[in-house]
PDB file of C-alpha atoms in Angstrom:
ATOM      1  CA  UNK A   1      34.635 180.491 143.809  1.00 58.00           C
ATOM      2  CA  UNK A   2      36.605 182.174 140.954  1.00 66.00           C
ATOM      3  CA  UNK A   3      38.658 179.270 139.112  1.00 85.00           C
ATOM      4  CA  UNK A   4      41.774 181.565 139.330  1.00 95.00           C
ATOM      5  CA  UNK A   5      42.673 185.487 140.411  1.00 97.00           C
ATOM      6  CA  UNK A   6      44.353 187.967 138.957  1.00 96.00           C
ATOM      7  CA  UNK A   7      45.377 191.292 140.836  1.00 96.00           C
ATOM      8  CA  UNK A   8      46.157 194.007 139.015  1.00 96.00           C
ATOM      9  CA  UNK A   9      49.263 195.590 141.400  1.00 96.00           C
ATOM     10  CA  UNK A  10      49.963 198.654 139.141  1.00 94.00           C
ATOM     11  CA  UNK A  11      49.177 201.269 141.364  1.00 94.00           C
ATOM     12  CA  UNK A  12      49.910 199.900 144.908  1.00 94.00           C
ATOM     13  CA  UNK A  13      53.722 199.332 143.076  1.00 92.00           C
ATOM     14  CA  UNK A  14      53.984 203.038 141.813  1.00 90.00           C
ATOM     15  CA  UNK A  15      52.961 204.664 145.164  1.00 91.00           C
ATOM     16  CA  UNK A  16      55.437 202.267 147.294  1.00 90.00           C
ATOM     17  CA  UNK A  17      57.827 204.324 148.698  1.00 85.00           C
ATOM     18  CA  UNK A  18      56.249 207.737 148.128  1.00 86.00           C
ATOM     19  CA  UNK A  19      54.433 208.070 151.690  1.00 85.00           C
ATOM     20  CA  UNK A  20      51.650 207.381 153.470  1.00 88.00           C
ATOM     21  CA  UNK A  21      49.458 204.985 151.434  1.00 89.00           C
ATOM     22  CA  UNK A  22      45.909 206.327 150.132  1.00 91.00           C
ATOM     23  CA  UNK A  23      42.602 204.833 150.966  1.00 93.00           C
ATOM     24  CA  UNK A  24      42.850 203.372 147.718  1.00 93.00           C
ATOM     25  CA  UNK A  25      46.213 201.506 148.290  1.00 93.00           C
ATOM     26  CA  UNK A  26      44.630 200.419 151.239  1.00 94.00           C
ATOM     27  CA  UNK A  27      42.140 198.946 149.687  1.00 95.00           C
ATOM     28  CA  UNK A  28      44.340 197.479 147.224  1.00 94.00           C
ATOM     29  CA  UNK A  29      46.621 196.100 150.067  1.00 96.00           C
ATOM     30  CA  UNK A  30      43.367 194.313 152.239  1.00 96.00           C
ATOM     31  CA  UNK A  31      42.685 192.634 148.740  1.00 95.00           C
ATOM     32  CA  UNK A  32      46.393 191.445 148.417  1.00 95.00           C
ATOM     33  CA  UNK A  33      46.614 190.530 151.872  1.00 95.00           C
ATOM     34  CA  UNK A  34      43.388 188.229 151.499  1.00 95.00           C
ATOM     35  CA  UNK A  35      43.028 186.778 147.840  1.00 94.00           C
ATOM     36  CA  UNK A  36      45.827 184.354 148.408  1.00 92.00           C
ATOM     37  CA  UNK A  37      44.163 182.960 151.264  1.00 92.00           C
ATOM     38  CA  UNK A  38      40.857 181.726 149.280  1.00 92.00           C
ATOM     39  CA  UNK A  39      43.311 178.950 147.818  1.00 92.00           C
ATOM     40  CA  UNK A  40      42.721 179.646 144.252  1.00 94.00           C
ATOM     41  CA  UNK A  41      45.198 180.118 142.090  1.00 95.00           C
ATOM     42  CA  UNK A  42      46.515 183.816 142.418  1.00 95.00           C
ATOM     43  CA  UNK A  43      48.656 186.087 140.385  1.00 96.00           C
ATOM     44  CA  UNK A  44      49.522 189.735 140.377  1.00 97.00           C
ATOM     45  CA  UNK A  45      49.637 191.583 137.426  1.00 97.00           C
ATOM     46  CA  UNK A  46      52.262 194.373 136.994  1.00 95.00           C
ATOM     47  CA  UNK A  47      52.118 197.126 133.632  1.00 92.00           C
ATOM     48  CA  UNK A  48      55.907 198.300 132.986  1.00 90.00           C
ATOM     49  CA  UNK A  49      57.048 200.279 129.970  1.00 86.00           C
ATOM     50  CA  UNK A  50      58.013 197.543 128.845  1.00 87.00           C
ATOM     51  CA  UNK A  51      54.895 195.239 129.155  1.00 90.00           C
ATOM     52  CA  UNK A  52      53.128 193.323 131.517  1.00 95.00           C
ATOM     53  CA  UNK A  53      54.452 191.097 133.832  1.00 95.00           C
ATOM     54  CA  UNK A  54      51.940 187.936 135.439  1.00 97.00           C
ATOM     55  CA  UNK A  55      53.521 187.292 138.736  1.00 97.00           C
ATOM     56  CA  UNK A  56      53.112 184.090 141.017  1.00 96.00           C
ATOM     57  CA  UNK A  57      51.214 184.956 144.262  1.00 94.00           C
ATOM     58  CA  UNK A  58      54.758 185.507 145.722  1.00 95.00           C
ATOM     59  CA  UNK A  59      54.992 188.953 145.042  1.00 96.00           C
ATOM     60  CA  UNK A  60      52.192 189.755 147.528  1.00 96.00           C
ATOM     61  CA  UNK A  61      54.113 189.122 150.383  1.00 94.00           C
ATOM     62  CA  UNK A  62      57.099 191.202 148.650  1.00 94.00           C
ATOM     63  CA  UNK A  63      54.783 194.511 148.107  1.00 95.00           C
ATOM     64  CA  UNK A  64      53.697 193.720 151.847  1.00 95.00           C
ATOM     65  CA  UNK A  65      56.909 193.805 153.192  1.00 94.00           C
ATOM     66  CA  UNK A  66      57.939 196.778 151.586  1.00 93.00           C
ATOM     67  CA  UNK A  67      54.597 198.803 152.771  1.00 93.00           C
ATOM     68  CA  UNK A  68      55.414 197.644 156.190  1.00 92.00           C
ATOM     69  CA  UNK A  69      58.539 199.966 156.025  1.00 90.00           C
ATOM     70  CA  UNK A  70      61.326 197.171 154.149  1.00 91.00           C
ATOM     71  CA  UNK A  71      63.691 199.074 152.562  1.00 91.00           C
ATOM     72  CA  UNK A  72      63.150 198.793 148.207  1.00 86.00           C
ATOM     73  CA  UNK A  73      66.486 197.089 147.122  1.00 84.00           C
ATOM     74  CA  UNK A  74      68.756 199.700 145.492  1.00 81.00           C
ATOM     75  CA  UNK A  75      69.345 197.428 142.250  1.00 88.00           C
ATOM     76  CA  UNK A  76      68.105 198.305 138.948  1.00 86.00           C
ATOM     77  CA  UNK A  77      68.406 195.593 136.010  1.00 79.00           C
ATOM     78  CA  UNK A  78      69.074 196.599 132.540  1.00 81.00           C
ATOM     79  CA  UNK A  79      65.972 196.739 131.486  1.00 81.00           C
ATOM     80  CA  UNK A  80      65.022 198.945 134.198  1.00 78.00           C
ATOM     81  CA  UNK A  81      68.073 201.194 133.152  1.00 82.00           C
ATOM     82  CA  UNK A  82      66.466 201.572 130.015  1.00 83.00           C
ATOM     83  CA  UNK A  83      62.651 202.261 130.636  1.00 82.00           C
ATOM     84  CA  UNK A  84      62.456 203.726 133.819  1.00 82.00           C
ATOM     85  CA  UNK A  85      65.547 206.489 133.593  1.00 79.00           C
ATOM     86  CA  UNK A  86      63.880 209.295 135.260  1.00 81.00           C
ATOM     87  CA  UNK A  87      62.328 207.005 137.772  1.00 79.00           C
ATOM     88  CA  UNK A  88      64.901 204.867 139.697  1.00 84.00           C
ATOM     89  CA  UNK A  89      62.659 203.839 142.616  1.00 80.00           C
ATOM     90  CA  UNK A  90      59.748 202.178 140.341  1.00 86.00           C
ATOM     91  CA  UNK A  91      62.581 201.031 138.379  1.00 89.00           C
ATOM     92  CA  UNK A  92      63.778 198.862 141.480  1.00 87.00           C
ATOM     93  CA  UNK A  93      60.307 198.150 142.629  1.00 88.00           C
ATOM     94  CA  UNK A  94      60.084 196.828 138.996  1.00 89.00           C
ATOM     95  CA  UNK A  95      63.346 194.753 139.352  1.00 88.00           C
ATOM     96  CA  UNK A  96      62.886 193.146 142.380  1.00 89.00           C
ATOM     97  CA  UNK A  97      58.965 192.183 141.339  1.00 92.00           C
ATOM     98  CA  UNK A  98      60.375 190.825 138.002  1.00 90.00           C
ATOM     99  CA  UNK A  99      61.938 187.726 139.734  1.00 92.00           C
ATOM    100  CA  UNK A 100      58.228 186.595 140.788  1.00 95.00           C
ATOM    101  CA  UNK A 101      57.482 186.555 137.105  1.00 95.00           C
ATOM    102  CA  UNK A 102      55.987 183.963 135.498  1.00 95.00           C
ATOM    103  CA  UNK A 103      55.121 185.451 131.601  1.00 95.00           C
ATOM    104  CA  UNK A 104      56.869 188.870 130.718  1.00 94.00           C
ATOM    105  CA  UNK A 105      54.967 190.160 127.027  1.00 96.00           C
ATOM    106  CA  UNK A 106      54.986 193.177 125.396  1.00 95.00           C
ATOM    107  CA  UNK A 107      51.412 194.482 125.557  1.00 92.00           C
ATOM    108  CA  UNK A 108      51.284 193.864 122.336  1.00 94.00           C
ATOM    109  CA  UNK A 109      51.252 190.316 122.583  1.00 96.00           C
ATOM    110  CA  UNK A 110      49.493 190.227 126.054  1.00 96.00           C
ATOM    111  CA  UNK A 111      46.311 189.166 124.973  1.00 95.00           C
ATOM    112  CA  UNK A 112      47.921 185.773 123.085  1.00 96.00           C
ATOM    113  CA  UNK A 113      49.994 185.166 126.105  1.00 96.00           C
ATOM    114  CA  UNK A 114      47.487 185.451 128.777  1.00 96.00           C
ATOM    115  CA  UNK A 115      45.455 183.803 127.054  1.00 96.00           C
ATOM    116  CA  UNK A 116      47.810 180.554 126.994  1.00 95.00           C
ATOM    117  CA  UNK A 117      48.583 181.057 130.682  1.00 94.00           C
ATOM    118  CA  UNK A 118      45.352 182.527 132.368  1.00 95.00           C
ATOM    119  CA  UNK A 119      42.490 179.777 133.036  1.00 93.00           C
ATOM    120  CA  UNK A 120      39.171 180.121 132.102  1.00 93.00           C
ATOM    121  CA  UNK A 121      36.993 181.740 134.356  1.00 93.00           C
ATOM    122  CA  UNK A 122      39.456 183.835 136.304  1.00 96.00           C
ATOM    123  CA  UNK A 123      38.746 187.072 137.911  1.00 97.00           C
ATOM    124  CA  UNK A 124      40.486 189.666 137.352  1.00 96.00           C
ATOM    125  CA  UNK A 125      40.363 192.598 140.062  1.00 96.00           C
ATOM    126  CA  UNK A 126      41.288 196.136 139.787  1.00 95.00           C
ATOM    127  CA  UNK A 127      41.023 198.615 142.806  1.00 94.00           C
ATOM    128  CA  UNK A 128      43.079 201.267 141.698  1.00 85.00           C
ATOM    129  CA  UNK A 129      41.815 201.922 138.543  1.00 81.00           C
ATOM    130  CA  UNK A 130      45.427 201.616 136.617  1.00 79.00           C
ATOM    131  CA  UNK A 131      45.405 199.733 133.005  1.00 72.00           C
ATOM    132  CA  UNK A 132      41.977 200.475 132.296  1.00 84.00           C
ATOM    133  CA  UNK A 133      43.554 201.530 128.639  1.00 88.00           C
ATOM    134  CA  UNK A 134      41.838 200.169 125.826  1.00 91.00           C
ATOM    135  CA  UNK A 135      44.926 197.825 125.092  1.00 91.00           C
ATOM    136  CA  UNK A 136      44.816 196.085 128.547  1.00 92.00           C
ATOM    137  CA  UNK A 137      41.320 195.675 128.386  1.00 93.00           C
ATOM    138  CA  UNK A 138      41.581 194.297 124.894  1.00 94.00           C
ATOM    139  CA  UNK A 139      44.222 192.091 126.317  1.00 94.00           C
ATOM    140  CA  UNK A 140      42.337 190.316 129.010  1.00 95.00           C
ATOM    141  CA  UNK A 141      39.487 189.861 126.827  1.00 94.00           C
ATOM    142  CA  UNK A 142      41.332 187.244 124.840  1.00 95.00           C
ATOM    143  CA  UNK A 143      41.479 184.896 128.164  1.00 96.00           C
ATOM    144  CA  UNK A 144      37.702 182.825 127.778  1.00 96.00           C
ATOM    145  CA  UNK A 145      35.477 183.666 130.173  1.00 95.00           C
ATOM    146  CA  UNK A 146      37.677 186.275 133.035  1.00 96.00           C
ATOM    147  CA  UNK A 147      35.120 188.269 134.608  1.00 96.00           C
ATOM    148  CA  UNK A 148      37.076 191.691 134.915  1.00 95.00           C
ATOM    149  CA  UNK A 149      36.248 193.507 138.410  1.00 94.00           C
ATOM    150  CA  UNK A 150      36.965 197.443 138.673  1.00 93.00           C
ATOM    151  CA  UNK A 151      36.028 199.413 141.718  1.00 88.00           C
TER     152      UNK A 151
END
């Protein structure tokens, strides 16, 4: 068993609200529905404009409720205001996700502060093939030993 996980929720967060979910979501969602339930440590990981945000295993039950129909709350932080103008839906989705945060970094800094906060030998686990940039992946190569897991 993985020492830790690490869900990348990027995509499952941007189609929220916009429909019928794809067979990819769906896959995405069976993998946040079950992860948590291994008993390792779990996190969600969440790319913004602004960064990335590591999120306790807390948030999976959030993006579940809201793909079960729960309304998206209608508030938008400042920071929200700011990066996600055009887009006010992920910029609530982004809001109400940001209270499950447990390290906000610029991307910049991402591979430092995962690095301090992700254990060795985590798995990190991306099904919708979101922050495959060369920056992310940079980024979670800095934490010893995660075994990065794209399908």
């Amino acid at each position: 068993m993985a020492s830790a996980f690490i869900v990348d929720v990027t995509r499952i967060a941007s189609r929220l609200g916009r429909g019928a979910l794809t067979g990819i979501d769906r896959v995405e969602l069976a993998y946040i529905r079950h992860i948590p339930k291994t008993g390792a440590p779990t996190h969600a990981l969440l790319r913004t404009k602004a960064g990335i945000l590591l999120l306790s295993a807390d948030a999976f039950g959030m993006i579940e409720t809201w793909v079960a129909g729960a309304p998206i709350p209608c508030a938008r932080d400042l920071l929200a205001r700011l990066t996600r103008r055009h887009d006010h839906r992920l910029g609530r989705i982004e809001t109400a996700l940001r209270r499950f945060a447990t390290l906000r970094t610029p991307i910049v800094f991402a591979g430092a502060a995962l690095r301090r906060r992700v254990p060795q030998g985590a798995v990190y686990l991306n099904v919708g093939h979101s922050n495959l940039s060369p920056r992310m992946m940079q980024a979670l190569g800095a934490v010893p030993g995660l075994r990065r897991v794209v399908l």
